[in-house]
Amino acid sequence: MKPDVSIAVAELANRLRTDLLAELTGFRASVAAMGAAMLDMVADEWDGAAARLVRENRAFRALLDRGGALYGSAPAGGSDEDLRISALTTENDRLRGLITTLMERLEDDASPPAASLLDAIWQELAQTVKERQIRSANF
């Protein structure tokens, strides 16, 4: 059984701080402390990456389904059964491409349903940016 990557990275950060940092001074101590902080950020991001991508993909599919209902096009399809970050990211990229195409169509449509859907897409994109912000960056 492979160890949880986020736990392993967090443990490495902790060991860097507790074992190595005490032995260093000056610039080297600062570099080690910054390295530990960066590892903390990596651990945090890794831990939530799959959940974030699955949430984004579901939201994008729902928005694309609304667009399909509006314009009579096929559902976005796809799935998030493969929970590897690489697979989820590939699916996320595909859905974002479809969202971009839908947005282009919506921008040319002055109807209230199109405007409402375009607004919902922008809200979702803003939410994805907020969720992707690194929370622990302090340097």
GROMACS .gro file of C-alpha atoms in nm:
model
  139
    1MET     CA    1   0.000   0.000   0.000
    2LYS     CA    2   0.141   0.336  -0.102
    3PRO     CA    3   0.151   0.610   0.162
    4ASP     CA    4  -0.073   0.912   0.125
    5VAL     CA    5   0.135   1.167  -0.065
    6SER     CA    6   0.003   1.463   0.131
    7ILE     CA    7   0.093   1.295   0.462
    8ALA     CA    8   0.440   1.202   0.335
    9VAL     CA    9   0.507   1.556   0.211
   10ALA     CA   10   0.379   1.708   0.536
   11GLU     CA   11   0.606   1.474   0.731
   12LEU     CA   12   0.901   1.578   0.515
   13ALA     CA   13   0.821   1.944   0.585
   14ASN     CA   14   0.801   1.871   0.957
   15ARG     CA   15   1.135   1.688   0.956
   16LEU     CA   16   1.296   1.971   0.762
   17ARG     CA   17   1.172   2.218   1.023
   18THR     CA   18   1.247   2.014   1.333
   19ASP     CA   19   1.557   1.813   1.238
   20LEU     CA   20   1.748   2.024   0.989
   21LEU     CA   21   1.650   2.383   1.065
   22ALA     CA   22   1.796   2.368   1.417
   23GLU     CA   23   2.136   2.286   1.265
   24LEU     CA   24   2.139   2.582   1.025
   25THR     CA   25   2.183   2.956   1.058
   26GLY     CA   26   2.141   3.265   0.842
   27PHE     CA   27   2.059   3.223   0.476
   28ARG     CA   28   2.065   2.843   0.490
   29ALA     CA   29   1.812   2.843   0.774
   30SER     CA   30   1.589   3.079   0.574
   31VAL     CA   31   1.608   2.853   0.268
   32ALA     CA   32   1.523   2.547   0.477
   33ALA     CA   33   1.229   2.726   0.641
   34MET     CA   34   1.099   2.841   0.303
   35GLY     CA   35   1.137   2.487   0.168
   36ALA     CA   36   0.935   2.352   0.460
   37ALA     CA   37   0.663   2.613   0.399
   38MET     CA   38   0.651   2.520   0.030
   39LEU     CA   39   0.619   2.153   0.118
   40ASP     CA   40   0.329   2.243   0.349
   41MET     CA   41   0.159   2.414   0.053
   42VAL     CA   42   0.221   2.113  -0.172
   43ALA     CA   43   0.074   1.877   0.089
   44ASP     CA   44  -0.234   2.097   0.130
   45GLU     CA   45  -0.291   2.128  -0.244
   46TRP     CA   46  -0.237   1.758  -0.308
   47ASP     CA   47  -0.478   1.660  -0.033
   48GLY     CA   48  -0.768   1.855  -0.184
   49ALA     CA   49  -0.689   1.829  -0.556
   50ALA     CA   50  -0.911   1.534  -0.646
   51ALA     CA   51  -1.212   1.666  -0.453
   52ARG     CA   52  -1.172   2.010  -0.610
   53LEU     CA   53  -1.147   1.869  -0.963
   54VAL     CA   54  -1.449   1.641  -0.916
   55ARG     CA   55  -1.653   1.935  -0.785
   56GLU     CA   56  -1.546   2.156  -1.077
   57ASN     CA   57  -1.619   1.885  -1.331
   58ARG     CA   58  -1.969   1.827  -1.191
   59ALA     CA   59  -2.041   2.200  -1.196
   60PHE     CA   60  -1.912   2.235  -1.553
   61ARG     CA   61  -2.124   1.939  -1.669
   62ALA     CA   62  -2.435   2.093  -1.510
   63LEU     CA   63  -2.367   2.425  -1.685
   64LEU     CA   64  -2.302   2.249  -2.015
   65ASP     CA   65  -2.626   2.053  -1.974
   66ARG     CA   66  -2.808   2.386  -1.930
   67GLY     CA   67  -2.646   2.504  -2.251
   68GLY     CA   68  -2.746   2.181  -2.422
   69ALA     CA   69  -3.107   2.231  -2.314
   70LEU     CA   70  -3.096   2.591  -2.438
   71TYR     CA   71  -2.952   2.507  -2.779
   72GLY     CA   72  -3.060   2.145  -2.826
   73SER     CA   73  -2.711   2.000  -2.817
   74ALA     CA   74  -2.585   1.675  -2.667
   75PRO     CA   75  -2.484   1.649  -2.301
   76ALA     CA   76  -2.118   1.700  -2.215
   77GLY     CA   77  -2.076   1.339  -2.105
   78GLY     CA   78  -1.760   1.212  -1.947
   79SER     CA   79  -1.709   1.087  -1.596
   80ASP     CA   80  -1.487   1.118  -1.293
   81GLU     CA   81  -1.457   0.747  -1.218
   82ASP     CA   82  -1.078   0.757  -1.259
   83LEU     CA   83  -0.971   0.957  -0.954
   84ARG     CA   84  -0.609   1.001  -1.056
   85ILE     CA   85  -0.522   1.371  -1.061
   86SER     CA   86  -0.396   1.339  -1.420
   87ALA     CA   87  -0.724   1.185  -1.540
   88LEU     CA   88  -0.937   1.438  -1.354
   89THR     CA   89  -0.726   1.723  -1.491
   90THR     CA   90  -0.762   1.591  -1.847
   91GLU     CA   91  -1.140   1.577  -1.803
   92ASN     CA   92  -1.138   1.925  -1.645
   93ASP     CA   93  -0.946   2.063  -1.942
   94ARG     CA   94  -1.193   1.902  -2.185
   95LEU     CA   95  -1.491   2.047  -2.000
   96ARG     CA   96  -1.329   2.392  -1.980
   97GLY     CA   97  -1.285   2.382  -2.358
   98LEU     CA   98  -1.654   2.304  -2.400
   99ILE     CA   99  -1.741   2.583  -2.154
  100THR     CA  100  -1.534   2.828  -2.360
  101THR     CA  101  -1.718   2.726  -2.678
  102LEU     CA  102  -2.054   2.761  -2.501
  103MET     CA  103  -1.957   3.104  -2.368
  104GLU     CA  104  -1.878   3.223  -2.720
  105ARG     CA  105  -2.225   3.118  -2.830
  106LEU     CA  106  -2.390   3.273  -2.525
  107GLU     CA  107  -2.213   3.606  -2.580
  108ASP     CA  108  -2.379   3.629  -2.922
  109ASP     CA  109  -2.724   3.552  -2.778
  110ALA     CA  110  -2.912   3.845  -2.621
  111SER     CA  111  -3.189   3.631  -2.471
  112PRO     CA  112  -3.246   3.632  -2.093
  113PRO     CA  113  -3.180   3.254  -2.059
  114ALA     CA  114  -2.845   3.296  -2.236
  115ALA     CA  115  -2.751   3.592  -2.017
  116SER     CA  116  -2.847   3.398  -1.705
  117LEU     CA  117  -2.637   3.097  -1.808
  118LEU     CA  118  -2.341   3.315  -1.901
  119ASP     CA  119  -2.359   3.480  -1.559
  120ALA     CA  120  -2.371   3.138  -1.391
  121ILE     CA  121  -2.063   3.028  -1.586
  122TRP     CA  122  -1.871   3.339  -1.481
  123GLN     CA  123  -1.971   3.277  -1.119
  124GLU     CA  124  -1.846   2.919  -1.141
  125LEU     CA  125  -1.518   3.026  -1.302
  126ALA     CA  126  -1.467   3.283  -1.024
  127GLN     CA  127  -1.534   3.009  -0.768
  128THR     CA  128  -1.274   2.781  -0.929
  129VAL     CA  129  -1.015   3.060  -0.911
  130LYS     CA  130  -1.096   3.116  -0.544
  131GLU     CA  131  -1.069   2.744  -0.466
  132ARG     CA  132  -0.735   2.717  -0.646
  133GLN     CA  133  -0.570   2.995  -0.447
  134ILE     CA  134  -0.288   2.870  -0.233
  135ARG     CA  135  -0.408   2.921   0.121
  136SER     CA  136  -0.087   2.902   0.316
  137ALA     CA  137   0.143   3.124   0.106
  138ASN     CA  138   0.285   3.389   0.334
  139PHE     CA  139   0.601   3.500   0.161
   0.00000   0.00000   0.00000
